[in-house]
Short mmCIF file of N, CA and C in Angstrom, two decimals:
data_model
loop_
_atom_site.label_atom_id
_atom_site.label_comp_id
_atom_site.label_asym_id
_atom_site.label_seq_id
_atom_site.Cartn_x
_atom_site.Cartn_y
_atom_site.Cartn_z
N MET A 253 12.87 -1.17 -7.43
CA MET A 253 11.62 -0.57 -6.86
C MET A 253 11.45 -0.69 -5.18
N ILE A 254 12.23 -1.47 -4.92
CA ILE A 254 12.08 -1.49 -3.42
C ILE A 254 12.68 0.04 -2.91
N ARG A 255 13.56 0.35 -3.19
CA ARG A 255 14.26 1.36 -3.13
C ARG A 255 13.09 2.78 -3.40
N ALA A 256 12.41 2.74 -4.51
CA ALA A 256 11.49 3.69 -4.92
C ALA A 256 10.27 3.26 -3.77
N LEU A 257 9.94 2.53 -3.45
CA LEU A 257 8.91 2.57 -2.50
C LEU A 257 9.49 2.95 -1.09
N LEU A 258 10.24 2.78 -0.75
CA LEU A 258 10.92 3.10 0.83
C LEU A 258 11.33 4.74 0.53
N LEU A 259 11.73 5.21 -0.51
CA LEU A 259 12.23 6.71 -1.08
C LEU A 259 10.74 7.22 -0.63
N PHE A 260 9.50 6.80 -1.38
CA PHE A 260 8.10 7.41 -1.51
C PHE A 260 7.69 7.69 0.25
N ALA A 261 7.71 6.27 0.78
CA ALA A 261 7.38 5.91 2.35
C ALA A 261 8.15 7.28 3.37
N LEU A 262 9.32 7.17 2.89
CA LEU A 262 10.13 8.09 3.74
C LEU A 262 9.95 9.41 3.43
N SER A 263 9.97 9.98 2.30
CA SER A 263 9.33 11.29 1.78
C SER A 263 8.37 11.55 2.63
N SER A 264 7.23 10.74 2.11
CA SER A 264 5.79 10.95 2.72
C SER A 264 5.89 11.43 4.27
N ILE A 265 6.76 10.52 4.75
CA ILE A 265 6.48 10.85 6.56
C ILE A 265 7.60 11.86 6.81
N LEU A 266 8.52 12.52 5.86
CA LEU A 266 9.16 13.63 6.27
C LEU A 266 8.42 15.00 6.01
N VAL A 267 7.55 15.18 5.01
CA VAL A 267 6.85 16.04 4.46
C VAL A 267 5.76 16.46 5.78
N SER A 268 5.37 17.95 5.75
CA SER A 268 4.99 18.41 6.88
C SER A 268 3.45 18.28 6.65
N SER A 269 3.10 18.01 5.45
CA SER A 269 1.76 17.24 5.37
C SER A 269 1.08 16.19 5.93
N CYS A 270 2.16 15.48 6.67
CA CYS A 270 1.90 13.91 7.00
C CYS A 270 1.80 14.14 9.02
N VAL A 271 0.77 12.92 9.26
CA VAL A 271 0.56 13.11 10.38
C VAL A 271 0.82 11.71 10.95
N ILE A 272 1.32 11.71 11.94
CA ILE A 272 1.88 10.25 12.73
C ILE A 272 1.27 10.22 13.92
N SER A 273 0.66 9.19 14.45
CA SER A 273 -0.42 9.37 15.56
C SER A 273 -0.24 7.71 16.20
N LYS A 274 -0.72 7.80 17.46
CA LYS A 274 -0.56 6.43 18.09
C LYS A 274 -1.77 6.07 18.45
N ARG A 275 -2.91 6.78 17.73
CA ARG A 275 -4.24 6.30 17.61
C ARG A 275 -4.60 5.83 16.21
N SER A 276 -5.95 5.39 16.29
CA SER A 276 -6.38 5.14 15.00
C SER A 276 -7.00 6.30 14.02
N ASN A 277 -6.17 6.28 12.66
CA ASN A 277 -6.89 6.97 11.55
C ASN A 277 -8.09 6.74 11.00
N MET A 278 -8.65 5.48 10.83
CA MET A 278 -9.37 4.85 10.03
C MET A 278 -10.90 4.74 11.00
N SER A 279 -11.82 5.38 10.16
CA SER A 279 -13.05 5.43 10.89
C SER A 279 -13.92 4.12 11.74
N PHE A 280 -13.49 3.00 10.87
CA PHE A 280 -13.70 1.68 11.20
C PHE A 280 -13.24 0.95 12.71
N VAL A 281 -12.01 1.91 12.89
CA VAL A 281 -11.27 1.24 14.22
C VAL A 281 -11.47 1.85 15.06
N ARG A 282 -12.07 1.75 16.16
CA ARG A 282 -12.63 2.54 17.55
C ARG A 282 -11.44 2.18 18.66
N ASN A 283 -10.73 3.32 18.73
CA ASN A 283 -9.92 3.10 19.91
C ASN A 283 -9.81 2.22 21.07
N SER A 284 -11.61 2.45 21.47
CA SER A 284 -11.87 1.26 22.54
C SER A 284 -11.83 -0.23 22.35
N GLN A 285 -11.73 -0.16 20.92
CA GLN A 285 -11.67 -1.70 20.28
C GLN A 285 -10.21 -2.12 20.44
N ILE A 286 -9.43 -1.65 20.65
CA ILE A 286 -7.84 -1.72 20.80
C ILE A 286 -7.28 -2.17 22.10
N ASP A 287 -6.67 -3.15 22.29
CA ASP A 287 -6.33 -3.60 23.49
C ASP A 287 -5.48 -2.41 24.25
N SER A 288 -5.52 -2.49 25.59
CA SER A 288 -4.66 -1.70 25.92
C SER A 288 -2.99 -1.79 25.88
N ASP A 289 -2.59 -2.79 25.85
CA ASP A 289 -1.22 -3.38 25.55
C ASP A 289 -0.82 -3.54 24.01
N ALA A 290 -1.96 -3.06 23.05
CA ALA A 290 -1.33 -3.10 21.71
C ALA A 290 -0.62 -1.68 21.25
N GLU A 291 0.02 -2.03 20.37
CA GLU A 291 0.96 -0.82 19.92
C GLU A 291 -0.03 -0.85 18.63
N VAL A 292 0.01 1.08 18.29
CA VAL A 292 -0.86 1.43 17.19
C VAL A 292 0.07 2.53 16.81
N MET A 293 0.19 2.46 15.36
CA MET A 293 0.47 3.55 14.58
C MET A 293 0.07 3.99 13.30
N SER A 294 -0.47 5.05 13.28
CA SER A 294 -0.89 5.60 12.17
C SER A 294 -0.22 6.51 11.43
N VAL A 295 -0.56 6.63 9.94
CA VAL A 295 0.12 7.80 9.28
C VAL A 295 -0.99 8.12 8.12
N SER A 296 -1.04 9.35 7.95
CA SER A 296 -1.92 10.02 7.22
C SER A 296 -0.97 11.09 6.13
N VAL A 297 -1.26 10.93 5.10
CA VAL A 297 -0.45 11.65 4.10
C VAL A 297 -1.03 12.18 3.05
N SER A 298 -0.96 13.51 2.96
CA SER A 298 -1.63 14.30 1.76
C SER A 298 -0.36 14.49 0.79
N THR A 299 -0.88 13.59 -0.11
CA THR A 299 0.51 13.92 -1.32
C THR A 299 0.68 14.82 -2.10
N PHE A 300 -0.34 16.05 -1.74
CA PHE A 300 0.31 17.22 -1.99
C PHE A 300 1.39 17.74 -2.24
N LEU A 301 2.41 17.46 -1.22
CA LEU A 301 3.63 18.11 -0.81
C LEU A 301 4.39 16.99 -1.34
N ALA A 302 3.94 15.61 -0.94
CA ALA A 302 4.76 14.63 -0.83
C ALA A 302 5.05 14.17 -2.54
N ARG A 303 3.97 14.64 -3.30
CA ARG A 303 4.23 14.15 -4.80
C ARG A 303 5.49 14.57 -5.46
N PRO A 304 5.90 15.96 -5.37
CA PRO A 304 6.94 16.55 -6.33
C PRO A 304 8.13 15.76 -5.31
N ILE A 305 8.12 15.71 -4.03
CA ILE A 305 9.80 15.29 -3.97
C ILE A 305 9.89 13.79 -4.21
N VAL A 306 9.01 12.59 -4.52
CA VAL A 306 8.95 11.53 -4.94
C VAL A 306 9.26 11.76 -6.71
N LYS A 307 8.57 12.59 -7.09
CA LYS A 307 8.71 12.65 -8.64
C LYS A 307 10.16 12.66 -8.75
N LYS A 308 10.81 13.91 -7.99
CA LYS A 308 11.97 14.50 -8.35
C LYS A 308 13.16 13.32 -7.96
N ALA A 309 12.57 12.61 -6.73
CA ALA A 309 13.74 11.27 -6.51
C ALA A 309 13.75 10.38 -7.47
N LEU A 310 12.80 10.06 -8.37
CA LEU A 310 12.40 9.02 -9.28
C LEU A 310 13.20 9.49 -10.48
N GLN A 311 12.92 10.68 -10.78
CA GLN A 311 13.60 11.38 -12.07
C GLN A 311 14.62 11.00 -12.43
N ASP A 312 15.70 11.10 -11.28
CA ASP A 312 16.83 10.66 -11.60
C ASP A 312 17.45 9.14 -12.09
N ASP A 313 16.55 8.23 -11.68
CA ASP A 313 16.49 6.99 -12.23
C ASP A 313 15.87 6.88 -13.82
N ASP A 314 16.09 6.43 -14.67
CA ASP A 314 15.64 6.39 -16.00
C ASP A 314 15.68 5.13 -16.32
N ASP A 315 14.61 4.15 -15.57
CA ASP A 315 14.03 2.60 -15.70
C ASP A 315 12.64 2.47 -15.76
N GLU A 316 12.10 1.71 -16.49
CA GLU A 316 10.71 1.65 -16.40
C GLU A 316 9.81 1.74 -15.27
N GLU A 317 10.71 0.84 -14.16
CA GLU A 317 10.02 0.75 -12.71
C GLU A 317 9.83 2.25 -12.09
N SER A 318 10.86 3.14 -12.24
CA SER A 318 10.61 4.46 -11.81
C SER A 318 9.28 5.39 -12.72
N GLU A 319 9.32 4.80 -14.16
CA GLU A 319 8.09 5.89 -14.62
C GLU A 319 6.96 5.03 -14.52
N ALA A 320 6.71 3.81 -14.19
CA ALA A 320 5.66 3.22 -13.90
C ALA A 320 5.16 4.06 -12.29
N ILE A 321 5.87 3.94 -10.86
CA ILE A 321 5.76 4.18 -10.03
C ILE A 321 5.09 5.86 -10.00
N THR A 322 5.89 6.60 -10.85
CA THR A 322 5.81 7.84 -11.03
C THR A 322 4.39 8.39 -11.64
N LYS A 323 3.84 7.52 -12.46
CA LYS A 323 2.72 7.35 -13.02
C LYS A 323 1.21 7.11 -12.02
N LEU A 324 1.52 6.40 -11.04
CA LEU A 324 0.84 5.96 -10.33
C LEU A 324 0.90 7.25 -9.03
N VAL A 325 2.19 7.41 -8.69
CA VAL A 325 1.99 8.36 -7.58
C VAL A 325 1.14 9.60 -7.87
N SER A 326 1.40 10.01 -9.36
CA SER A 326 0.79 11.33 -9.92
C SER A 326 -1.11 11.22 -9.69
N SER A 327 -0.99 10.15 -9.52
CA SER A 327 -2.54 9.79 -9.49
C SER A 327 -3.28 9.83 -7.99
N LEU A 328 -2.33 9.80 -6.96
CA LEU A 328 -2.64 9.68 -5.74
C LEU A 328 -2.93 11.05 -5.03
N ARG A 329 -4.24 11.03 -4.22
CA ARG A 329 -4.32 11.97 -3.61
C ARG A 329 -4.14 12.07 -1.82
N GLY A 330 -4.12 11.28 -1.59
CA GLY A 330 -3.69 10.77 -0.08
C GLY A 330 -3.56 9.40 0.22
N VAL A 331 -2.76 8.77 1.41
CA VAL A 331 -2.29 7.72 1.86
C VAL A 331 -2.61 7.67 3.48
N ARG A 332 -3.69 6.84 3.85
CA ARG A 332 -3.53 6.23 5.27
C ARG A 332 -2.97 5.04 5.28
N VAL A 333 -2.12 5.22 6.49
CA VAL A 333 -1.68 3.65 7.01
C VAL A 333 -2.03 3.35 8.28
N LEU A 334 -2.31 2.32 8.83
CA LEU A 334 -2.97 2.12 10.32
C LEU A 334 -2.14 0.63 10.56
N VAL A 335 -1.24 0.58 11.65
CA VAL A 335 -0.86 -0.53 11.80
C VAL A 335 -0.90 -1.02 13.15
N ILE A 336 -1.22 -1.99 13.88
CA ILE A 336 -2.00 -2.62 15.10
C ILE A 336 -1.55 -3.77 15.39
N GLU A 337 -0.63 -3.91 16.40
CA GLU A 337 0.31 -4.92 16.82
C GLU A 337 -0.14 -5.42 18.13
N ASN A 338 0.25 -6.45 18.47
CA ASN A 338 -0.37 -7.42 19.82
C ASN A 338 -1.70 -7.24 20.09
N GLN A 339 -2.23 -7.21 19.24
CA GLN A 339 -3.86 -7.39 19.14
C GLN A 339 -4.38 -8.75 19.53
N HIS A 340 -5.00 -8.83 20.12
CA HIS A 340 -5.79 -10.54 20.69
C HIS A 340 -6.50 -10.79 19.65
N ASP A 341 -7.49 -9.80 19.49
CA ASP A 341 -8.85 -10.38 19.00
C ASP A 341 -8.82 -9.26 18.09
N PHE A 342 -9.21 -9.31 16.54
CA PHE A 342 -9.35 -8.59 15.51
C PHE A 342 -10.88 -8.68 15.32
N THR A 343 -11.35 -9.56 15.77
CA THR A 343 -13.26 -10.11 15.57
C THR A 343 -13.86 -8.71 15.09
N LYS A 344 -13.88 -7.85 16.18
CA LYS A 344 -14.81 -6.61 15.95
C LYS A 344 -14.20 -5.98 15.07
N ILE A 345 -13.12 -5.70 15.17
CA ILE A 345 -12.33 -4.54 14.17
C ILE A 345 -12.59 -5.11 12.62
N ASN A 346 -12.48 -6.25 12.55
CA ASN A 346 -12.89 -7.13 10.94
C ASN A 346 -14.06 -6.56 10.72
N LYS A 347 -14.91 -6.61 11.67
CA LYS A 347 -16.64 -6.92 11.53
C LYS A 347 -17.14 -5.27 11.10
N ARG A 348 -16.24 -4.47 11.76
CA ARG A 348 -16.89 -3.07 11.55
C ARG A 348 -16.01 -2.69 10.39
N LEU A 349 -14.78 -3.03 9.62
CA LEU A 349 -14.25 -3.01 8.58
C LEU A 349 -15.25 -3.50 7.33
N ASP A 350 -15.78 -4.70 7.45
CA ASP A 350 -16.46 -5.07 6.48
C ASP A 350 -17.76 -4.42 6.33
N ASN A 351 -18.62 -3.98 7.49
CA ASN A 351 -19.75 -3.11 7.72
C ASN A 351 -19.02 -1.64 6.57
N TYR A 352 -18.19 -1.18 7.00
CA TYR A 352 -17.43 0.05 6.51
C TYR A 352 -17.43 -0.16 5.09
N LEU A 353 -16.50 -1.16 4.55
CA LEU A 353 -16.76 -1.22 2.99
C LEU A 353 -17.99 -1.63 2.58
N ASN A 354 -19.23 -1.94 2.91
CA ASN A 354 -20.42 -2.61 2.42
C ASN A 354 -20.98 -1.01 2.27
N ARG A 355 -20.88 -0.25 3.65
CA ARG A 355 -21.92 0.98 3.34
C ARG A 355 -21.07 2.10 2.47
N LYS A 356 -19.97 1.73 2.32
CA LYS A 356 -19.02 2.99 1.41
C LYS A 356 -19.10 2.31 -0.08
N HIS A 357 -19.83 1.41 -0.30
CA HIS A 357 -19.71 0.80 -1.70
C HIS A 357 -18.30 0.48 -2.25
N TYR A 358 -17.68 -0.40 -1.31
CA TYR A 358 -16.24 -0.78 -2.05
C TYR A 358 -16.64 -1.99 -2.66
N GLU A 359 -15.70 -2.61 -3.48
CA GLU A 359 -16.26 -4.05 -4.12
C GLU A 359 -14.67 -4.96 -3.74
N GLU A 360 -14.96 -6.08 -3.24
CA GLU A 360 -13.99 -6.73 -2.94
C GLU A 360 -13.43 -7.40 -4.15
N TRP A 361 -12.23 -7.28 -4.38
CA TRP A 361 -11.23 -7.82 -5.73
C TRP A 361 -10.74 -8.97 -5.69
N VAL A 362 -10.21 -8.93 -4.21
CA VAL A 362 -9.22 -10.09 -4.06
C VAL A 362 -9.28 -10.47 -2.32
N SER A 363 -9.38 -11.44 -2.11
CA SER A 363 -9.23 -12.19 -0.82
C SER A 363 -8.54 -13.63 -0.32
N VAL A 364 -7.37 -13.29 0.08
CA VAL A 364 -6.42 -14.72 -0.03
C VAL A 364 -6.29 -14.86 1.71
N VAL A 365 -6.11 -16.35 1.88
CA VAL A 365 -6.06 -16.77 3.12
C VAL A 365 -4.45 -17.88 3.14
N SER A 366 -3.78 -17.46 3.67
CA SER A 366 -2.40 -18.40 3.39
C SER A 366 -1.98 -18.31 4.72
N ASP A 367 -1.58 -19.58 5.36
CA ASP A 367 -1.22 -19.71 6.75
C ASP A 367 -2.21 -19.35 7.72
N GLY A 368 -3.27 -18.74 7.70
CA GLY A 368 -3.80 -18.34 8.85
C GLY A 368 -4.05 -16.56 8.14
N ASP A 369 -3.14 -16.47 7.77
CA ASP A 369 -3.04 -14.96 7.45
C ASP A 369 -4.12 -14.35 6.32
N ARG A 370 -4.63 -12.99 6.66
CA ARG A 370 -5.70 -12.81 5.32
C ARG A 370 -5.27 -11.24 5.03
N VAL A 371 -5.45 -11.49 3.63
CA VAL A 371 -5.42 -10.13 2.82
C VAL A 371 -6.35 -10.28 1.95
N LYS A 372 -7.00 -8.79 2.02
CA LYS A 372 -8.15 -8.52 1.36
C LYS A 372 -7.74 -6.90 0.21
N LEU A 373 -8.15 -7.05 -0.69
CA LEU A 373 -7.88 -6.00 -1.46
C LEU A 373 -9.59 -5.37 -1.94
N ASN A 374 -9.93 -4.44 -1.89
CA ASN A 374 -11.25 -3.65 -2.05
C ASN A 374 -11.09 -2.59 -2.51
N ALA A 375 -12.03 -2.31 -3.82
CA ALA A 375 -11.63 -0.88 -4.28
C ALA A 375 -13.21 -0.29 -4.36
N LYS A 376 -13.02 1.10 -4.46
CA LYS A 376 -14.29 1.72 -4.48
C LYS A 376 -14.26 2.43 -6.23
N VAL A 377 -15.28 1.87 -6.71
CA VAL A 377 -15.00 2.08 -8.31
C VAL A 377 -16.11 3.32 -8.91
N LYS A 378 -15.94 4.33 -9.42
CA LYS A 378 -16.61 5.53 -10.16
C LYS A 378 -16.53 5.46 -11.43
N SER A 379 -17.47 5.87 -12.47
CA SER A 379 -17.54 5.86 -13.84
C SER A 379 -16.15 5.27 -14.03
N ASN A 380 -15.67 4.18 -13.60
CA ASN A 380 -14.80 3.37 -14.43
C ASN A 380 -13.30 3.90 -13.95
N LYS A 381 -13.35 4.34 -13.05
CA LYS A 381 -12.34 5.20 -12.40
C LYS A 381 -12.10 4.62 -10.77
N ILE A 382 -11.06 4.08 -10.21
CA ILE A 382 -10.64 3.83 -9.31
C ILE A 382 -10.75 4.77 -8.27
N LYS A 383 -11.45 5.29 -7.40
CA LYS A 383 -11.21 6.38 -6.29
C LYS A 383 -10.56 6.07 -4.76
N ARG A 384 -10.98 4.85 -4.37
CA ARG A 384 -10.05 4.56 -3.28
C ARG A 384 -9.96 2.94 -3.34
N LEU A 385 -8.47 2.61 -2.84
CA LEU A 385 -8.31 1.00 -2.61
C LEU A 385 -8.12 1.12 -1.12
N MET A 386 -8.75 -0.10 -0.59
CA MET A 386 -8.32 -0.58 0.77
C MET A 386 -7.42 -1.94 0.65
N VAL A 387 -6.64 -1.87 1.60
CA VAL A 387 -5.88 -3.11 1.43
C VAL A 387 -5.70 -3.26 3.03
N SER A 388 -6.25 -4.49 3.06
CA SER A 388 -6.18 -5.07 4.57
C SER A 388 -5.56 -6.47 4.88
N VAL A 389 -4.23 -6.53 5.76
CA VAL A 389 -3.70 -7.65 6.03
C VAL A 389 -3.91 -7.94 7.53
N ASN A 390 -4.23 -9.15 7.82
CA ASN A 390 -4.49 -9.58 9.14
C ASN A 390 -3.74 -11.05 9.34
N SER A 391 -2.88 -11.22 10.38
CA SER A 391 -1.85 -12.19 10.59
C SER A 391 -2.17 -12.78 11.85
N THR A 392 -1.66 -14.12 11.83
CA THR A 392 -2.36 -15.00 13.08
C THR A 392 -1.39 -14.41 14.33
N ASP A 393 -0.25 -13.57 14.18
CA ASP A 393 0.66 -13.12 15.15
C ASP A 393 -0.05 -11.88 16.02
N GLY A 394 -1.26 -11.63 15.61
CA GLY A 394 -1.85 -10.39 16.53
C GLY A 394 -1.63 -9.04 15.60
N GLU A 395 -1.09 -8.98 14.46
CA GLU A 395 -0.60 -7.76 13.97
C GLU A 395 -1.58 -7.66 12.74
N SER A 396 -2.07 -6.65 12.57
CA SER A 396 -2.66 -6.24 11.06
C SER A 396 -2.34 -4.65 10.60
N VAL A 397 -2.48 -4.69 9.33
CA VAL A 397 -1.82 -3.40 8.49
C VAL A 397 -3.20 -3.07 7.81
N PHE A 398 -3.75 -1.61 7.75
CA PHE A 398 -4.60 -1.16 6.90
C PHE A 398 -4.16 -0.01 6.02
N VAL A 399 -4.51 -0.25 5.00
CA VAL A 399 -3.80 0.69 3.88
C VAL A 399 -4.85 1.20 3.08
N ARG A 400 -5.43 2.60 3.17
CA ARG A 400 -6.22 3.23 2.42
C ARG A 400 -5.42 4.07 1.21
N LEU A 401 -5.48 3.67 -0.03
CA LEU A 401 -5.11 4.84 -0.73
C LEU A 401 -6.40 5.59 -1.85
N LYS A 402 -6.18 7.36 -1.71
CA LYS A 402 -7.37 8.01 -1.96
C LYS A 402 -6.61 8.31 -3.83
N GLY A 403 -7.36 8.46 -4.51
CA GLY A 403 -6.85 9.17 -5.94
C GLY A 403 -7.95 8.79 -7.26
N LYS A 404 -7.48 8.66 -8.19
CA LYS A 404 -8.06 8.52 -9.29
C LYS A 404 -7.11 7.90 -10.27
N PHE A 405 -7.48 6.66 -10.43
CA PHE A 405 -6.78 5.91 -11.83
C PHE A 405 -7.38 5.10 -12.26
N SER A 406 -7.27 4.43 -13.50
CA SER A 406 -8.05 3.07 -13.60
C SER A 406 -7.32 1.64 -13.36
N LEU A 407 -8.24 1.14 -13.94
CA LEU A 407 -7.70 -0.50 -13.84
C LEU A 407 -6.26 -0.49 -14.90
N ASP A 408 -6.64 -0.16 -15.85
CA ASP A 408 -5.73 -0.30 -17.09
C ASP A 408 -4.03 0.38 -16.27
N ASP A 409 -4.21 1.34 -15.43
CA ASP A 409 -3.04 2.29 -14.87
C ASP A 409 -2.25 1.01 -14.16
N ILE A 410 -3.01 0.32 -13.29
CA ILE A 410 -2.71 -0.34 -12.16
C ILE A 410 -2.14 -1.53 -13.12
N SER A 411 -2.77 -2.21 -13.99
CA SER A 411 -2.43 -3.35 -14.79
C SER A 411 -1.01 -3.02 -15.58
N GLU A 412 -1.15 -1.84 -16.17
CA GLU A 412 0.25 -1.59 -16.67
C GLU A 412 1.28 -1.28 -15.82
N SER A 413 1.40 -0.68 -14.69
CA SER A 413 2.30 -0.76 -13.83
C SER A 413 3.13 -1.87 -13.06
N ILE A 414 1.74 -2.78 -12.85
CA ILE A 414 2.08 -4.14 -12.31
C ILE A 414 2.67 -5.09 -13.24
N GLY A 415 2.41 -4.85 -14.49
CA GLY A 415 3.11 -5.47 -15.94
C GLY A 415 4.43 -4.97 -15.79
N THR A 416 4.90 -3.60 -16.10
CA THR A 416 6.17 -3.12 -16.14
C THR A 416 6.97 -3.55 -14.96
N LEU A 417 6.25 -3.48 -13.73
CA LEU A 417 7.49 -4.00 -12.72
C LEU A 417 7.91 -5.31 -12.79
N THR A 418 6.82 -5.98 -12.95
CA THR A 418 6.77 -7.57 -12.96
C THR A 418 7.78 -7.84 -14.20
N ASP A 419 7.71 -7.18 -15.38
CA ASP A 419 8.75 -7.25 -16.68
C ASP A 419 9.89 -6.97 -16.11
N SER A 420 10.19 -6.07 -15.49
CA SER A 420 11.45 -5.13 -15.30
C SER A 420 12.07 -6.22 -14.38
N ASN A 421 11.17 -6.97 -12.95
CA ASN A 421 12.09 -7.74 -12.10
C ASN A 421 12.37 -8.82 -12.60
N LEU A 422 11.58 -9.57 -13.91
CA LEU A 422 11.79 -10.88 -14.42
C LEU A 422 13.21 -10.46 -15.27
N ARG A 423 13.49 -9.49 -16.05
CA ARG A 423 14.63 -8.95 -16.60
C ARG A 423 15.54 -9.04 -15.88
N LYS A 424 15.46 -8.79 -14.58
CA LYS A 424 16.88 -8.42 -13.55
C LYS A 424 17.18 -9.80 -13.09
N LYS A 425 16.15 -10.75 -12.64
CA LYS A 425 16.42 -12.22 -12.35
C LYS A 425 17.29 -12.71 -13.57
N VAL A 426 16.87 -12.55 -14.68
CA VAL A 426 17.35 -13.33 -15.94
C VAL A 426 18.70 -12.73 -16.08
N LYS A 427 19.00 -11.75 -15.99
CA LYS A 427 20.37 -11.13 -15.94
C LYS A 427 21.22 -11.69 -15.16
N LYS A 428 20.55 -11.57 -13.66
CA LYS A 428 21.55 -11.89 -12.76
C LYS A 428 21.99 -13.74 -12.89
N GLU A 429 20.89 -14.74 -13.27
CA GLU A 429 21.28 -15.86 -13.75
C GLU A 429 22.02 -15.98 -14.72
N GLU A 430 22.28 -15.12 -15.71
CA GLU A 430 23.18 -15.27 -16.88
C GLU A 430 24.52 -14.97 -16.19
N GLU A 431 24.69 -13.90 -15.66
CA GLU A 431 25.98 -13.47 -14.84
C GLU A 431 26.51 -14.63 -14.28
N LYS A 432 25.56 -15.00 -13.02
CA LYS A 432 25.88 -16.21 -12.41
C LYS A 432 26.25 -17.26 -13.48
N ASP A 433 25.85 -17.73 -14.21
CA ASP A 433 26.02 -18.81 -15.37
C ASP A 433 27.91 -18.55 -15.94
N THR A 434 27.70 -17.15 -16.01
CA THR A 434 28.99 -16.83 -17.14
C THR A 434 30.41 -16.73 -16.09
N ALA A 435 30.04 -16.62 -14.86
CA ALA A 435 30.95 -16.42 -13.74
C ALA A 435 31.25 -17.88 -13.50
N GLU A 436 30.45 -19.01 -13.54
CA GLU A 436 30.59 -20.46 -13.10
C GLU A 436 31.22 -20.82 -14.32
N GLN A 437 31.28 -20.35 -15.35
CA GLN A 437 31.73 -21.00 -16.56
C GLN A 437 33.42 -20.50 -16.96
N LEU A 438 33.56 -19.42 -16.34
CA LEU A 438 35.04 -18.74 -16.07
C LEU A 438 35.97 -19.58 -15.12
#
């Protein structure tokens, strides 16, 4: 799965429809809110050109993981990623993010705080289809990552893909344990 995700990320970056910038590509983050010594990287990808490359690369793999990822990639229309490092205070940015999510009618699905790091998953749903997903990760060490996925997929699509990936990873772990036990017995 990691190989497939890396392949997707690399092909997305290499495609000419990709824009990489050192300025914010998310409307809720103003460049004036970012510290002068902070490092910013934003990537905007239109999946129009990236989708066939990813599908072709995954086509060679004939496993359940590749099929699940291909199905999700087929539903994507755009990906935006914003990474901010060495930011001293995310209070204003997080407040603007919350206002943006409320104004755009996103629903909060998951919010987890672990060791001071905060992960949030929000979705914009229309007619039982997920139109946009916004994932934000704020760490205590001055780094934040914001990912916005634009597409048209159902909760069943996501659930099925997660189930497939989880089952596949579980089978791989069991197989490794069995091989390890067999090797120890010899």
